Coordinates of C-alpha atoms in Angstrom, one line a residue:
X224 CA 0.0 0.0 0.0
X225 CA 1.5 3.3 -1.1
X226 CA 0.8 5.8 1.3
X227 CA 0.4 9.5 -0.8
X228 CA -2.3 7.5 -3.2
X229 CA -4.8 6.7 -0.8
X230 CA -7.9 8.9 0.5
X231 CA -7.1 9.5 4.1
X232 CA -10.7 7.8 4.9
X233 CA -9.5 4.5 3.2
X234 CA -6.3 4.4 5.5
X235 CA -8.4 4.1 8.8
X236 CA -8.0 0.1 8.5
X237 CA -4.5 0.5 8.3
X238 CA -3.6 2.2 10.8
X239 CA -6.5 0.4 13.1
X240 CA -5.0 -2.9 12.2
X241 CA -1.5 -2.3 11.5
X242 CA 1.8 -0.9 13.0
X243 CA 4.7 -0.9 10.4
X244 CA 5.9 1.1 7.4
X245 CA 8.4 1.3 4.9
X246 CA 9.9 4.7 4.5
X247 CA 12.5 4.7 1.3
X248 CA 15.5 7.2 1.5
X249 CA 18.4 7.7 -0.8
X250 CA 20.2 11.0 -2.0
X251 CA 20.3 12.8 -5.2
X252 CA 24.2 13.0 -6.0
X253 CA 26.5 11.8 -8.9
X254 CA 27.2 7.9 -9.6
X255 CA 29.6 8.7 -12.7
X256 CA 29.2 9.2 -16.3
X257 CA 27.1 6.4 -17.1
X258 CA 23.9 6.5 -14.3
X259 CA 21.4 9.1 -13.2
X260 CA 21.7 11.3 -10.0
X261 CA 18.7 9.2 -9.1
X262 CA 20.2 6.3 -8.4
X263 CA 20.0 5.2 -4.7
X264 CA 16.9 6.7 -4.6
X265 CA 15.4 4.8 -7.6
X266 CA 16.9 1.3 -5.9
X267 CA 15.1 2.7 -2.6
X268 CA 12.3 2.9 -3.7
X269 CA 11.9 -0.2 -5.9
X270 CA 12.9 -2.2 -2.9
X271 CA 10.1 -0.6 -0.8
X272 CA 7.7 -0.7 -3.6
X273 CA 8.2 -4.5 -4.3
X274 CA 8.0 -5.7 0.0
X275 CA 5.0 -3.6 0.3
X276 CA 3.2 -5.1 -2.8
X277 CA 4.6 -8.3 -1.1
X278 CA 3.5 -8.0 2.2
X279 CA 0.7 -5.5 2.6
X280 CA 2.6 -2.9 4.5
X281 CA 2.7 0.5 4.2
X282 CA 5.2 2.2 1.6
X283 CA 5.6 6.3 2.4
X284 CA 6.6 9.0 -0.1
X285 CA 10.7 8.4 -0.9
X286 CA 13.5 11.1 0.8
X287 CA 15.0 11.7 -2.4
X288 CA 18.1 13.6 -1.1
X289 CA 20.2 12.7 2.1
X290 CA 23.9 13.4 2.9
X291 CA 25.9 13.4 0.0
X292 CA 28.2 16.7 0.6
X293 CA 30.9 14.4 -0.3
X294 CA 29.8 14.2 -3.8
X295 CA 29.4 18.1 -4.4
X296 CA 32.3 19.0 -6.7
X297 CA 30.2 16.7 -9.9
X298 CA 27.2 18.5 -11.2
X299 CA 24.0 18.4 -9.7
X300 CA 24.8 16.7 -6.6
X301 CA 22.7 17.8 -3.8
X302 CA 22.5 17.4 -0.3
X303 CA 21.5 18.5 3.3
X304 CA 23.4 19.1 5.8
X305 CA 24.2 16.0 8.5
X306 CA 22.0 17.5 11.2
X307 CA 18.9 19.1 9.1
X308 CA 19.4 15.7 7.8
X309 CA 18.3 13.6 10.8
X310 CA 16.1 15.9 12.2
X311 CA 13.9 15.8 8.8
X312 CA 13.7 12.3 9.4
X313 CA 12.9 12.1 12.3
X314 CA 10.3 14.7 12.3
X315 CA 8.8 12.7 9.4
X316 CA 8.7 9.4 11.1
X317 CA 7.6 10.8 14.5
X318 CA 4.4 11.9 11.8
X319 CA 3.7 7.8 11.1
X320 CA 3.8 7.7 15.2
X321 CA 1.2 9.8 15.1
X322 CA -1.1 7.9 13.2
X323 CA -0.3 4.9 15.2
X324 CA 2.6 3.3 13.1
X325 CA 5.1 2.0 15.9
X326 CA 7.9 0.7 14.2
X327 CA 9.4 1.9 11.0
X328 CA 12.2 -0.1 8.5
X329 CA 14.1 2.8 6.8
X330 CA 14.6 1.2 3.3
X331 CA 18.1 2.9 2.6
X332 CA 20.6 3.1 -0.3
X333 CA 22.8 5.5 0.5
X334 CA 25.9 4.8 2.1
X335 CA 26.1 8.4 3.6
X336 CA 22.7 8.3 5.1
X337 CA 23.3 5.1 7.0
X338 CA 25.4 6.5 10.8
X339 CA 22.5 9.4 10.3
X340 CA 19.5 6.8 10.6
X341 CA 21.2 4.6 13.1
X342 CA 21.3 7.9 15.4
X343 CA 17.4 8.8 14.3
X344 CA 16.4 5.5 15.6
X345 CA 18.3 5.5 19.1
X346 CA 16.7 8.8 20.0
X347 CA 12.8 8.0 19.1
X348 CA 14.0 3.9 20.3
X349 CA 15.5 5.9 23.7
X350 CA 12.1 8.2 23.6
X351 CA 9.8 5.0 23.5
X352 CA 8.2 6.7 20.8
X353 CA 8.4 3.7 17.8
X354 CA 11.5 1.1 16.8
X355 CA 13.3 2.1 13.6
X356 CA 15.8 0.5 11.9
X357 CA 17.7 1.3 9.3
X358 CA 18.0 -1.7 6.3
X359 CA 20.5 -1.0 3.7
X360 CA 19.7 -3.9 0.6
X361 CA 23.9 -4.8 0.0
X362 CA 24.2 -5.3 3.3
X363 CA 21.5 -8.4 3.1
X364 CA 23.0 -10.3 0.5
X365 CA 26.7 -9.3 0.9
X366 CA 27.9 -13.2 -0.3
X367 CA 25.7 -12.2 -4.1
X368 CA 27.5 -9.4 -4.7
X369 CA 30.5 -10.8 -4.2
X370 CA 29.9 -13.9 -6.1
X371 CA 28.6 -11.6 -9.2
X372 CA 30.9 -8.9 -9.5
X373 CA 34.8 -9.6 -9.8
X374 CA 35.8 -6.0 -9.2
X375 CA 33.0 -3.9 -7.0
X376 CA 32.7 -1.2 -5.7
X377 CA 30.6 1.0 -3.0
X378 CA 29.6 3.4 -5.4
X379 CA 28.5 3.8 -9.2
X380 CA 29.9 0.3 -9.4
X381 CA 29.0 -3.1 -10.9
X382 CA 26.0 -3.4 -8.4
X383 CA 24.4 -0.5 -8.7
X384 CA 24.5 -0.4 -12.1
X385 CA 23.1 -3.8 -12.5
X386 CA 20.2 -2.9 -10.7
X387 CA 19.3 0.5 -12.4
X388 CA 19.7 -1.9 -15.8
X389 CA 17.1 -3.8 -14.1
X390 CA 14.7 -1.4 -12.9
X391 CA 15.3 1.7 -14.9
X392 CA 17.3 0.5 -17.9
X393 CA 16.3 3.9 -20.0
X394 CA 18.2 5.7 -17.6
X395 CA 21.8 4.0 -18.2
X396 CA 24.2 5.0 -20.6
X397 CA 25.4 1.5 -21.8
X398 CA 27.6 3.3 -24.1
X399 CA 29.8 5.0 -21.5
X400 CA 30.4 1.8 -19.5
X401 CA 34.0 1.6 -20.3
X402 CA 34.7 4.6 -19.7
X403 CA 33.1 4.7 -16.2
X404 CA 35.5 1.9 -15.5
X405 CA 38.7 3.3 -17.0
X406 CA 38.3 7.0 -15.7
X407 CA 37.4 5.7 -12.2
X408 CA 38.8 3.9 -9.6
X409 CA 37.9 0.0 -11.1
X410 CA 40.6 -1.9 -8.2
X411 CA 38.9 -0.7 -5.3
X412 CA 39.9 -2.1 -1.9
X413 CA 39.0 -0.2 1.5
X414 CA 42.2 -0.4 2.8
X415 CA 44.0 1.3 0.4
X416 CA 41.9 4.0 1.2
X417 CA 43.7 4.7 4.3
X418 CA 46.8 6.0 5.5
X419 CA 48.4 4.2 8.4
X420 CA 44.7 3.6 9.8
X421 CA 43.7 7.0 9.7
X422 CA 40.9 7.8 6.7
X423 CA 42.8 10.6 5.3
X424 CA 39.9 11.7 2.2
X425 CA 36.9 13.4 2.8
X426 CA 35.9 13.4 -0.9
X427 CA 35.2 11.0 -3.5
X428 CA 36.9 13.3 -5.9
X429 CA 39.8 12.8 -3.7
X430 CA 39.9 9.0 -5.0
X431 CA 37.9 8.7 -8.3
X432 CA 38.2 11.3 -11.4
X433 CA 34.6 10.5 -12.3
X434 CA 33.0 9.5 -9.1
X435 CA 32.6 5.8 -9.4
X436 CA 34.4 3.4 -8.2
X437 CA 34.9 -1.1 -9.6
X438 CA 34.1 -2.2 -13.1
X439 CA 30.5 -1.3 -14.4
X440 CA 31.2 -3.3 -17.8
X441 CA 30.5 -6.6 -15.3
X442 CA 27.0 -5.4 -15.2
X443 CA 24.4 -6.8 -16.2
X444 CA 20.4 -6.6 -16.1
X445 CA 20.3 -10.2 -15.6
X446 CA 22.6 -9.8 -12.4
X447 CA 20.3 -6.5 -11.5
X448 CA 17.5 -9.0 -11.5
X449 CA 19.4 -11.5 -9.0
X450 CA 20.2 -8.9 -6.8
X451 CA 16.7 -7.4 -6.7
X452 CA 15.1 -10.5 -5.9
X453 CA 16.9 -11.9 -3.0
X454 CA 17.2 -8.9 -1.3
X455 CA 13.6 -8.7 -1.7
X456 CA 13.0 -11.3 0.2
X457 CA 16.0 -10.6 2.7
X458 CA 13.4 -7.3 3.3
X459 CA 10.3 -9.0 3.0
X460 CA 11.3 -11.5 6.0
X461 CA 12.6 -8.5 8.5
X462 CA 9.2 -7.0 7.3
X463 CA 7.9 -10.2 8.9
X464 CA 10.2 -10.4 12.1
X465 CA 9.8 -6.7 13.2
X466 CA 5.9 -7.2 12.8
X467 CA 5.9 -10.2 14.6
X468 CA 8.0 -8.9 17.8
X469 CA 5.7 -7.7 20.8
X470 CA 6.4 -4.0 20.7
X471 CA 7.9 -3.8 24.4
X472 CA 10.8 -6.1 23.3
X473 CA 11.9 -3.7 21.3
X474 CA 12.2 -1.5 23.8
X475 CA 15.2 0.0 25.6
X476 CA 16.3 -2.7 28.4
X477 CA 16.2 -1.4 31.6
X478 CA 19.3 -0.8 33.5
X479 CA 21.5 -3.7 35.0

């Protein structure tokens, strides 16, 4: 059930007889020459979209931009500040507690939004006022990407692309795959990243000339597919878990 296309009357069942929603985020930022600003936001919402159709929950409107000031030196990047950031959210979800929604799975695909949501949920967890969580879809299947992609990456790689092939295949510049590859970053490892353990960069332009990083030309639709599907289901079953826990459990322990 998608929340902005119902009458308000038609939602009394809902919220009478339910307690969870699905609230997409993602940004609005570069992921290289060869896929659309849209990117996490587009796989956010597909992933939302698909468990709600799947399980009957609610889906809310998507947060199409989140914090991507790391991205700002490529066109059209935008971005909120870490702070308006989290209070937005959570403003916005104490607005589904209102309504009687008391536990909320933040369908995420932005790496820079996730320490953000983990920080909205401990306050309105801490408050008592609904359990959030924060689900980000790479981090459910982590052993499928790595069998798919030789050479990945955590952004505007393989993975990504393989799922914009899959749900929004209009919006990828086949053409340009190559060159994605050879102007970014294609043997990413997270270690070379830093500097005698110290994370010296603060920018992706500080590591990639075009913002991506891995080799897009392993991409595929048919890989997109994969990866849409069983993480799917990796959502669909915390869907099921969370709305199966009693609603105390999820609260704060008290002290030992």
């Amino acid at each position: 059930m998608y929340l902005a296309a119902e009458s308000w009357p038609d939602l009394d069942a809902y919220f009478e007889n339910e307690s969870l929603a699905l609230v997409p985020l993602g940004s609005t930022e570069q992921h290289g020459p060869h896929l659309p600003l849209a990117t996490d936001h587009l796989i956010a919402e597909g992933f939302a979209r698909a468990a709600a159709d799947r399980t009957g929950f609610l889906r809310t409107p998507t947060i199409n931009v989140g914090v991507s000031p790391h991205h700002r030196q490529f066109n059209g990047t935008m971005w909120v500040d870490a702070p308006v950031f989290r209070d937005y959210v959570e403003s916005f979800t104490r607005n589904l507690a209102y309504h009687g929604i008391d536990r909320v799975i933040y369908v995420n695909a932005h790496g820079g939004n996730v320490e953000h949501l983990r920080e909205v949920g401990r306050r309105l967890r801490d408050e008592e006022v609904l359990y959030a969580v924060e689900w980000m879809w790479n981090d459910s299947i982590p052993e499928l990407v790595d069998d798919l992609f030789e050479r990945n990456g955590p952004h505007g790689g393989p993975k990504e692309t393989a799922l914009i092939q899959h749900l929004r295949p209009e919006l990828v510049h086949d053409d340009r795959l190559a060159d994605a590859r050879d102007g970014g970053f294609p043997e990413f490892e997270a270690s070379e990243m830093n500097r005698h353990g110290a994370r010296t960069f603060y920018d992706a332009i500080d590591n990639t000339d075009n913002g991506v990083l891995g080799d897009q030309t392993d991409a595929t639709a048919e890989k997109g597919e994969q990866l849409f599907e069983a993480a799917t289901d990796q959502l669909v079953q915390l869907c099921e878990w969370l709305d199966d826990q009693p609603f105390e459990d999820l609260l704060p322990k008290e002290h030992a």
